[in-house]
Coordinates of N, CA and C in Angstrom, one line a residue:
M26 N 32.4 47.3 119.0 CA 33.2 46.8 120.1 C 33.5 47.9 121.1
Q27 N 33.5 47.6 122.4 CA 33.7 48.6 123.4 C 34.8 48.3 124.3
L28 N 35.6 49.4 124.7 CA 36.7 49.2 125.6 C 36.5 50.2 126.8
Q29 N 36.8 49.7 128.0 CA 36.7 50.6 129.1 C 38.1 50.6 129.9
F30 N 38.6 51.7 130.2 CA 39.8 51.8 131.0 C 39.9 53.0 131.8
S31 N 40.9 53.1 132.7 CA 41.1 54.3 133.5 C 42.5 54.7 133.5
I32 N 42.7 56.0 133.6 CA 44.0 56.6 133.7 C 44.2 57.1 135.1
S33 N 45.2 56.6 135.8 CA 45.4 56.9 137.2 C 46.4 58.1 137.3
A34 N 46.4 58.7 138.5 CA 47.4 59.8 138.9 C 48.8 59.2 138.8
T35 N 49.0 58.0 139.2 CA 50.4 57.4 139.2 C 50.9 57.3 137.7
Q36 N 50.0 56.9 136.8 CA 50.4 56.8 135.4 C 50.8 58.2 134.9
L37 N 50.0 59.2 135.3 CA 50.2 60.5 134.8 C 51.5 61.1 135.4
D38 N 51.9 60.7 136.6 CA 53.1 61.1 137.2 C 54.3 60.6 136.4
V39 N 54.2 59.3 136.0 CA 55.2 58.7 135.2 C 55.4 59.4 133.8
L40 N 54.2 59.7 133.2 CA 54.2 60.3 131.9 C 54.9 61.7 132.0
A41 N 54.5 62.5 133.1 CA 55.1 63.8 133.3 C 56.6 63.7 133.5
S42 N 57.0 62.8 134.3 CA 58.5 62.6 134.6 C 59.2 62.3 133.3
R43 N 58.6 61.4 132.5 CA 59.3 61.0 131.2 C 59.4 62.2 130.3
N44 N 58.4 63.0 130.2 CA 58.4 64.2 129.3 C 59.4 65.2 129.8
N45 N 59.5 65.3 131.1 CA 60.5 66.3 131.7 C 61.9 65.8 131.4
A46 N 62.1 64.5 131.5 CA 63.5 64.0 131.2 C 63.8 64.2 129.8
K47 N 62.9 64.0 128.9 CA 63.1 64.2 127.4 C 63.4 65.7 127.2
R48 N 62.7 66.6 127.8 CA 63.0 68.0 127.6 C 64.4 68.4 128.1
I49 N 64.8 67.9 129.3 CA 66.1 68.2 129.8 C 67.2 67.7 128.8
A50 N 67.0 66.4 128.4 CA 68.0 65.9 127.5 C 68.1 66.6 126.2
A51 N 66.9 67.1 125.6 CA 66.9 67.9 124.4 C 67.6 69.2 124.6
N52 N 67.3 69.8 125.7 CA 68.0 71.1 126.0 C 69.5 71.0 126.1
T53 N 69.9 69.9 126.8 CA 71.3 69.6 126.9 C 72.0 69.4 125.6
R54 N 71.4 68.7 124.7 CA 71.9 68.4 123.4 C 72.1 69.8 122.6
K55 N 71.1 70.6 122.7 CA 71.2 71.9 122.1 C 72.3 72.8 122.6
Q56 N 72.5 72.8 123.9 CA 73.5 73.6 124.6 C 74.9 73.0 124.1
L57 N 75.0 71.7 124.1 CA 76.3 71.1 123.7 C 76.6 71.5 122.2
W58 N 75.6 71.4 121.4 CA 75.8 71.8 120.0 C 76.2 73.2 119.8
L59 N 75.5 74.1 120.5 CA 75.9 75.5 120.5 C 77.3 75.8 121.0
H60 N 77.7 75.1 122.1 CA 79.0 75.3 122.6 C 80.0 74.8 121.6
A61 N 79.8 73.7 120.9 CA 80.7 73.2 119.9 C 80.8 74.1 118.7
F62 N 79.7 74.7 118.3 CA 79.7 75.6 117.2 C 80.5 76.8 117.5
V63 N 80.3 77.4 118.7 CA 81.0 78.6 119.1 C 82.5 78.3 119.2
E64 N 82.8 77.1 119.8 CA 84.2 76.7 120.0 C 84.9 76.6 118.6
R65 N 84.2 75.9 117.7 CA 84.8 75.7 116.4 C 85.0 77.0 115.6
T66 N 84.0 77.9 115.8 CA 84.1 79.2 115.2 C 85.3 80.0 115.7
L67 N 85.5 80.0 117.0 CA 86.6 80.8 117.6 C 88.0 80.2 117.3
V68 N 88.0 78.8 117.3 CA 89.3 78.2 117.3 C 89.7 77.8 115.8
L69 N 88.7 77.6 115.0 CA 89.0 77.2 113.6 C 88.8 78.3 112.6
W70 N 87.5 78.7 112.5 CA 87.1 79.6 111.3 C 87.7 81.0 111.5
L71 N 87.7 81.5 112.6 CA 88.3 82.9 112.8 C 89.8 82.9 112.5
P72 N 90.6 82.0 113.0 CA 92.0 82.0 112.6 C 92.2 81.8 111.1
L73 N 91.4 81.0 110.5 CA 91.5 80.8 109.0 C 91.1 82.0 108.2
L74 N 90.1 82.7 108.7 CA 89.6 83.9 107.9 C 90.3 85.2 108.3
A75 N 91.0 85.2 109.5 CA 91.6 86.4 109.9 C 92.6 87.0 108.9
P76 N 93.5 86.3 108.2 CA 94.3 86.9 107.2 C 93.6 87.5 106.1
L77 N 92.5 86.9 105.6 CA 91.7 87.5 104.5 C 91.0 88.8 105.0
M78 N 90.6 88.8 106.3 CA 89.9 90.0 106.8 C 90.9 91.1 106.9
L79 N 92.2 90.8 107.3 CA 93.2 91.9 107.4 C 93.6 92.4 106.0
L80 N 93.6 91.4 105.1 CA 93.9 91.8 103.7 C 92.9 92.8 103.1
H81 N 91.7 92.6 103.6 CA 90.6 93.5 103.1 C 90.9 95.0 103.4
F82 N 91.5 95.2 104.6 CA 91.8 96.6 105.0 C 93.1 97.1 104.5
F83 N 93.9 96.3 103.8 CA 95.1 96.7 103.2 C 95.2 96.4 101.7
P84 N 94.4 97.2 100.9 CA 94.3 96.8 99.5 C 95.6 96.9 98.8
D85 N 96.6 97.6 99.3 CA 97.9 97.7 98.6 C 98.7 96.4 98.7
Q86 N 98.3 95.5 99.6 CA 98.9 94.2 99.8 C 98.3 93.1 99.0
R87 N 97.4 93.4 98.2 CA 96.7 92.4 97.4 C 97.5 92.0 96.2
R88 N 98.5 91.2 96.5 CA 99.4 90.7 95.4 C 99.4 89.2 95.4
P89 N 99.7 88.6 94.3 CA 99.7 87.1 94.3 C 100.5 86.5 95.4
E90 N 101.6 87.1 95.8 CA 102.3 86.5 96.9 C 101.6 86.5 98.2
S91 N 100.7 87.5 98.4 CA 99.9 87.6 99.7 C 98.9 86.4 99.7
Y92 N 98.2 86.2 98.6 CA 97.2 85.1 98.5 C 97.9 83.7 98.7
I93 N 99.1 83.6 98.1 CA 99.8 82.3 98.2 C 100.2 82.1 99.7
A94 N 100.7 83.1 100.3 CA 101.1 83.0 101.7 C 99.8 82.7 102.6
I95 N 98.7 83.3 102.4 CA 97.5 83.0 103.1 C 97.1 81.6 102.9
L96 N 97.1 81.1 101.7 CA 96.7 79.7 101.4 C 97.6 78.7 102.1
I97 N 98.9 79.0 102.1 CA 99.9 78.1 102.8 C 99.6 78.0 104.3
C98 N 99.4 79.2 104.8 CA 99.1 79.3 106.3 C 97.8 78.6 106.6
A99 N 96.8 78.8 105.8 CA 95.5 78.2 106.0 C 95.6 76.7 106.0
V100 N 96.3 76.1 105.0 CA 96.4 74.7 104.9 C 97.2 74.1 106.1
A101 N 98.3 74.9 106.5 CA 99.1 74.4 107.7 C 98.3 74.5 108.9
Y102 N 97.5 75.5 109.1 CA 96.7 75.6 110.4 C 95.6 74.6 110.4
Y103 N 95.0 74.3 109.2 CA 93.9 73.3 109.2 C 94.5 71.9 109.5
A104 N 95.7 71.7 109.1 CA 96.4 70.4 109.4 C 96.6 70.3 110.9
I105 N 97.1 71.4 111.5 CA 97.3 71.4 112.9 C 96.0 71.2 113.7
W106 N 95.0 71.8 113.2 CA 93.6 71.7 113.8 C 93.2 70.2 113.7
A107 N 93.3 69.6 112.6 CA 92.8 68.2 112.4 C 93.6 67.2 113.2
L108 N 94.9 67.5 113.3 CA 95.8 66.5 114.0 C 95.9 66.7 115.5
F109 N 95.8 67.9 116.0 CA 96.0 68.1 117.4 C 94.9 68.8 118.1
I110 N 94.5 70.0 117.6 CA 93.6 70.9 118.4 C 92.2 70.2 118.4
K111 N 91.7 69.6 117.3 CA 90.4 69.0 117.3 C 90.3 67.9 118.3
K112 N 91.3 67.0 118.4 CA 91.3 65.9 119.3 C 91.4 66.4 120.7
K113 N 92.2 67.4 121.0 CA 92.2 67.9 122.3 C 90.9 68.5 122.8
L114 N 90.2 69.2 121.9 CA 88.9 69.7 122.3 C 87.9 68.6 122.5
A115 N 88.0 67.5 121.7 CA 87.0 66.4 121.8 C 87.2 65.7 123.1
N116 N 88.4 65.6 123.6 CA 88.7 64.9 124.8 C 88.5 65.7 126.1
R117 N 88.1 67.0 125.9 CA 87.8 67.8 127.1 C 86.5 67.4 127.7
S118 N 86.3 67.6 129.0 CA 85.1 67.4 129.7 C 84.0 68.3 129.1
K119 N 82.7 67.7 129.0 CA 81.6 68.5 128.5 C 81.3 69.7 129.4
P120 N 81.0 70.8 128.8 CA 80.7 72.0 129.7 C 79.3 72.1 130.2
V121 N 78.4 71.2 129.8 CA 77.0 71.3 130.2 C 76.7 69.9 130.9
A122 N 76.1 70.0 132.1 CA 75.7 68.8 132.7 C 74.2 68.5 132.6
L123 N 73.8 67.3 132.5 CA 72.4 66.9 132.4 C 71.7 67.1 133.8
S124 N 71.1 68.3 134.0 CA 70.5 68.6 135.3 C 69.3 69.4 135.1
Q125 N 68.5 69.5 136.1 CA 67.2 70.2 136.0 C 67.3 71.6 136.6
T126 N 66.9 72.6 135.8 CA 67.0 74.0 136.3 C 65.7 74.4 136.9
K127 N 65.6 75.6 137.4 CA 64.4 76.1 138.0 C 63.3 76.2 136.9
L128 N 63.7 76.6 135.7 CA 62.8 76.7 134.6 C 62.2 75.3 134.3
D129 N 63.1 74.3 134.2 CA 62.6 72.9 134.0 C 61.6 72.5 135.0
S130 N 61.9 72.9 136.3 CA 60.9 72.5 137.4 C 59.6 73.2 137.2
A131 N 59.6 74.5 136.8 CA 58.4 75.2 136.6 C 57.6 74.6 135.4
I132 N 58.3 74.3 134.3 CA 57.6 73.7 133.2 C 57.0 72.3 133.6
A133 N 57.8 71.5 134.3 CA 57.3 70.2 134.8 C 56.1 70.3 135.6
T134 N 56.0 71.3 136.5 CA 54.8 71.5 137.3 C 53.6 71.9 136.4
T135 N 53.8 72.7 135.4 CA 52.8 73.1 134.5 C 52.3 71.9 133.7
T136 N 53.2 71.1 133.2 CA 52.9 69.9 132.5 C 52.0 69.0 133.3
R137 N 52.4 68.8 134.5 CA 51.7 67.9 135.4 C 50.3 68.4 135.7
S138 N 50.1 69.7 135.8 CA 48.8 70.3 136.0 C 47.9 70.1 134.8
R139 N 48.5 70.2 133.6 CA 47.7 70.0 132.4 C 47.3 68.5 132.3
L140 N 48.1 67.6 132.7 CA 47.8 66.2 132.6 C 46.7 65.8 133.6
N141 N 46.4 66.6 134.6 CA 45.4 66.3 135.6 C 44.1 66.0 134.9
A142 N 43.8 66.7 133.8 CA 42.6 66.6 133.1 C 42.4 65.3 132.5
L143 N 43.4 64.5 132.4 CA 43.3 63.2 131.7 C 42.9 62.1 132.7
E144 N 43.0 62.3 134.0 CA 42.7 61.3 135.0 C 41.2 61.0 135.0
G145 N 41.0 59.7 135.1 CA 39.6 59.2 135.2 C 39.3 58.0 134.3
S146 N 38.0 57.7 134.1 CA 37.6 56.5 133.4 C 37.1 56.9 131.9
Y147 N 37.5 56.0 131.0 CA 37.2 56.3 129.6 C 36.4 55.1 129.0
I148 N 35.6 55.4 128.0 CA 34.9 54.4 127.2 C 35.3 54.6 125.7
V149 N 35.7 53.6 125.0 CA 36.0 53.7 123.6 C 35.2 52.7 122.9
V150 N 34.5 53.2 121.9 CA 33.6 52.4 121.0 C 34.3 52.3 119.6
L151 N 34.6 51.1 119.2 CA 35.2 50.8 117.9 C 34.3 50.3 116.9
T152 N 34.2 51.0 115.8 CA 33.4 50.5 114.7 C 34.2 50.5 113.4
A153 N 33.6 50.0 112.3 CA 34.4 50.0 111.1 C 34.7 51.3 110.5
E154 N 34.0 52.3 110.9 CA 34.2 53.7 110.4 C 35.0 54.6 111.3
A155 N 34.9 54.4 112.6 CA 35.5 55.4 113.5 C 35.8 54.9 114.9
L156 N 36.5 55.7 115.6 CA 36.7 55.4 117.0 C 36.0 56.5 117.8
T157 N 35.2 56.1 118.7 CA 34.4 57.1 119.5 C 34.9 57.0 121.0
L158 N 35.4 58.2 121.5 CA 36.0 58.2 122.8 C 35.1 59.1 123.7
T159 N 34.7 58.5 124.9 CA 34.0 59.3 125.9 C 34.9 59.5 127.1
T160 N 35.2 60.8 127.4 CA 36.1 61.2 128.4 C 35.5 61.1 129.8
P161 N 36.3 61.2 130.9 CA 35.7 61.2 132.2 C 34.7 62.3 132.5
Y162 N 34.7 63.4 131.6 CA 33.8 64.5 131.8 C 32.6 64.3 130.8
A163 N 32.3 63.1 130.4 CA 31.2 62.8 129.5 C 31.2 63.5 128.2
K164 N 32.4 64.0 127.8 CA 32.6 64.6 126.4 C 32.9 63.5 125.4
Q165 N 32.1 63.4 124.4 CA 32.3 62.4 123.4 C 32.9 62.9 122.1
Q166 N 33.9 62.2 121.6 CA 34.6 62.6 120.4 C 34.6 61.4 119.4
I167 N 34.2 61.7 118.2 CA 34.2 60.7 117.1 C 35.3 61.0 116.1
I168 N 36.2 60.1 116.0 CA 37.4 60.3 115.1 C 37.4 59.2 114.0
P169 N 37.2 59.5 112.7 CA 37.3 58.5 111.7 C 38.7 58.0 111.6
W170 N 38.8 56.7 111.3 CA 40.1 56.1 111.2 C 41.1 56.8 110.3
S171 N 40.5 57.3 109.2 CA 41.4 57.9 108.2 C 42.0 59.2 108.7
R172 N 41.5 59.8 109.8 CA 42.1 61.0 110.3 C 43.3 60.7 111.2
F173 N 43.5 59.5 111.6 CA 44.8 59.2 112.4 C 46.0 59.1 111.4
Y174 N 47.1 59.7 111.9 CA 48.3 59.7 111.0 C 49.5 59.2 111.7
R175 N 49.4 59.0 113.1 CA 50.6 58.5 113.8 C 50.2 57.7 115.0
L176 N 50.9 56.6 115.2 CA 50.6 55.7 116.3 C 51.9 55.4 117.0
Q177 N 52.0 55.8 118.3 CA 53.2 55.6 119.2 C 52.7 54.8 120.4
Q178 N 53.7 54.3 121.2 CA 53.4 53.5 122.3 C 54.5 53.6 123.4
D179 N 54.2 53.3 124.6 CA 55.1 53.0 125.6 C 54.6 51.8 126.4
D180 N 55.1 51.6 127.6 CA 54.6 50.4 128.3 C 53.2 50.5 128.8
D181 N 52.6 51.7 128.9 CA 51.3 51.8 129.5 C 50.2 52.2 128.4
F182 N 50.6 53.0 127.4 CA 49.6 53.5 126.5 C 49.9 53.4 125.0
Y183 N 48.9 53.4 124.2 CA 49.0 53.8 122.8 C 48.7 55.2 122.7
Y184 N 49.4 55.9 121.8 CA 49.2 57.4 121.6 C 48.8 57.5 120.2
L185 N 47.5 57.9 120.0 CA 46.9 58.1 118.6 C 46.8 59.5 118.3
S186 N 47.5 60.0 117.2 CA 47.5 61.4 116.8 C 46.6 61.5 115.6
S187 N 45.8 62.5 115.7 CA 44.8 62.8 114.6 C 44.8 64.3 114.3
G188 N 44.2 64.6 113.1 CA 44.1 66.1 112.8 C 43.6 66.2 111.4
Y189 N 43.2 67.4 111.0 CA 42.8 67.7 109.7 C 44.1 68.1 108.9
W190 N 44.5 67.2 108.0 CA 45.7 67.5 107.3 C 46.9 67.8 108.2
R191 N 46.9 67.2 109.4 CA 47.9 67.4 110.4 C 47.9 68.8 111.0
L192 N 46.8 69.4 110.8 CA 46.6 70.7 111.5 C 45.7 70.5 112.7
F193 N 45.8 71.3 113.7 CA 45.0 71.2 114.9 C 45.1 69.8 115.5
N194 N 46.3 69.4 115.6 CA 46.6 68.0 116.1 C 46.1 67.7 117.5
T195 N 45.6 66.5 117.7 CA 45.2 66.0 119.0 C 45.8 64.6 119.2
T196 N 46.3 64.3 120.4 CA 46.8 63.0 120.7 C 45.9 62.3 121.7
Y197 N 45.4 61.1 121.5 CA 44.5 60.4 122.4 C 45.3 59.2 123.0
L198 N 45.1 59.0 124.3 CA 45.7 57.9 125.1 C 44.8 56.8 125.2
I199 N 45.2 55.6 124.8 CA 44.5 54.4 125.0 C 45.3 53.4 125.8
A200 N 44.8 53.1 127.0 CA 45.6 52.2 127.9 C 45.8 50.8 127.3
K201 N 47.0 50.2 127.6 CA 47.2 48.9 127.1 C 46.6 47.8 128.0
H202 N 46.3 48.2 129.2 CA 45.7 47.3 130.2 C 44.6 47.9 130.9
S203 N 43.6 47.1 131.3 CA 42.5 47.7 132.0 C 42.0 46.8 133.1
N204 N 41.6 47.4 134.2 CA 41.0 46.7 135.3 C 39.5 46.9 135.3
D205 N 39.0 47.6 134.3 CA 37.5 47.8 134.2 C 36.9 46.9 133.2
S206 N 37.6 46.0 132.5 CA 37.1 45.1 131.5 C 37.7 43.7 131.7
D207 N 37.1 42.7 131.1 CA 37.7 41.4 131.0 C 39.0 41.5 130.2
M208 N 40.0 40.9 130.7 CA 41.4 41.0 130.0 C 41.4 40.5 128.6
A209 N 40.8 39.4 128.4 CA 40.8 38.8 127.0 C 40.0 39.7 126.0
A210 N 38.8 40.1 126.5 CA 38.0 41.0 125.7 C 38.7 42.3 125.4
Y211 N 39.4 42.8 126.4 CA 40.0 44.1 126.2 C 41.2 44.0 125.2
Q212 N 42.0 42.9 125.3 CA 43.1 42.7 124.4 C 42.6 42.5 123.0
A213 N 41.4 41.8 122.8 CA 40.8 41.6 121.5 C 40.4 42.9 120.9
G214 N 39.9 43.8 121.8 CA 39.5 45.2 121.3 C 40.7 46.0 120.8
L215 N 41.8 45.9 121.6 CA 43.0 46.6 121.1 C 43.5 46.0 119.8
A216 N 43.4 44.7 119.7 CA 43.9 44.1 118.4 C 43.0 44.6 117.2
Y217 N 41.7 44.7 117.5 CA 40.9 45.3 116.4 C 41.2 46.7 116.1
M218 N 41.5 47.5 117.1 CA 41.9 48.9 116.9 C 43.1 49.0 116.1
L219 N 44.1 48.2 116.4 CA 45.4 48.2 115.7 C 45.2 47.8 114.2
S220 N 44.3 46.8 114.0 CA 44.0 46.3 112.7 C 43.4 47.4 111.8
R221 N 42.5 48.2 112.4 CA 41.9 49.3 111.7 C 42.9 50.4 111.4
L222 N 43.8 50.7 112.4 CA 44.8 51.7 112.2 C 45.8 51.3 111.1
S223 N 46.1 50.0 111.0 CA 47.2 49.6 110.1 C 46.9 50.0 108.7
G224 N 45.6 50.2 108.3 CA 45.3 50.6 106.9 C 45.7 52.0 106.6
Y225 N 46.0 52.8 107.7 CA 46.3 54.2 107.5 C 47.7 54.7 108.0
I226 N 48.2 54.0 109.0 CA 49.5 54.4 109.5 C 50.3 53.2 109.8
K227 N 51.6 53.4 110.1 CA 52.6 52.3 110.3 C 52.3 51.7 111.7
Q228 N 53.0 50.6 112.0 CA 53.0 50.0 113.3 C 53.4 50.9 114.3
P229 N 53.0 50.8 115.6 CA 53.3 51.7 116.6 C 54.8 51.8 116.9
Q230 N 55.4 53.0 117.0 CA 56.8 53.1 117.4 C 56.9 53.4 118.9
R231 N 58.0 53.0 119.4 CA 58.2 53.3 120.9 C 58.9 54.6 121.1
V232 N 58.2 55.6 120.5 CA 58.7 57.0 120.7 C 57.4 57.8 121.0
V233 N 57.6 58.6 122.1 CA 56.4 59.4 122.5 C 56.8 60.9 122.6
G234 N 56.1 61.7 121.9 CA 56.4 63.1 121.9 C 56.0 63.8 123.2
Q235 N 56.3 65.0 123.4 CA 56.0 65.7 124.7 C 54.6 66.3 124.6
W236 N 54.1 66.4 125.8 CA 52.7 67.0 125.9 C 52.8 68.5 126.2

């Protein structure tokens, strides 16, 4: 069974924009987590540990009364943290905005340049043993079905990931729609491809990794 499809510059623009948005969102989550960690350390853990740190430098004060006083203060401060300080910090405006930096713009430009190589017409031959992909540059790749370990999708493509024991991974794009083939025949070919893949991996998830 044979499939023919093309990947356009417009589709690659959408893919690049989506990846860029994912990267910015991931970076923002990391920055917010780091800020929360530093804030918690400065406002909670350091005040709780400060008496013990001071006690370390005054060995003559290491009496049962000192430890009891530290414990009482620690419990009281933690109660104040949980009831008042924590809520006040949670209600503050977030310190990091979801925005694109110059570095993000540079990475987005590089990503789009890399995706240029994907533009063009493809031919996919499906057999019981393998998927054979011919790229726009006439390069042919034969991938046994058993080598695929992940299947993802979005509105335009299926993303097939393969590799030797998940090393040297490669992801292949298979278009969901084609103007180069009969629509019914093309959809039948996709159904056959999914049926072959179902023996090795789960159904396609609507999650796409970055390129």
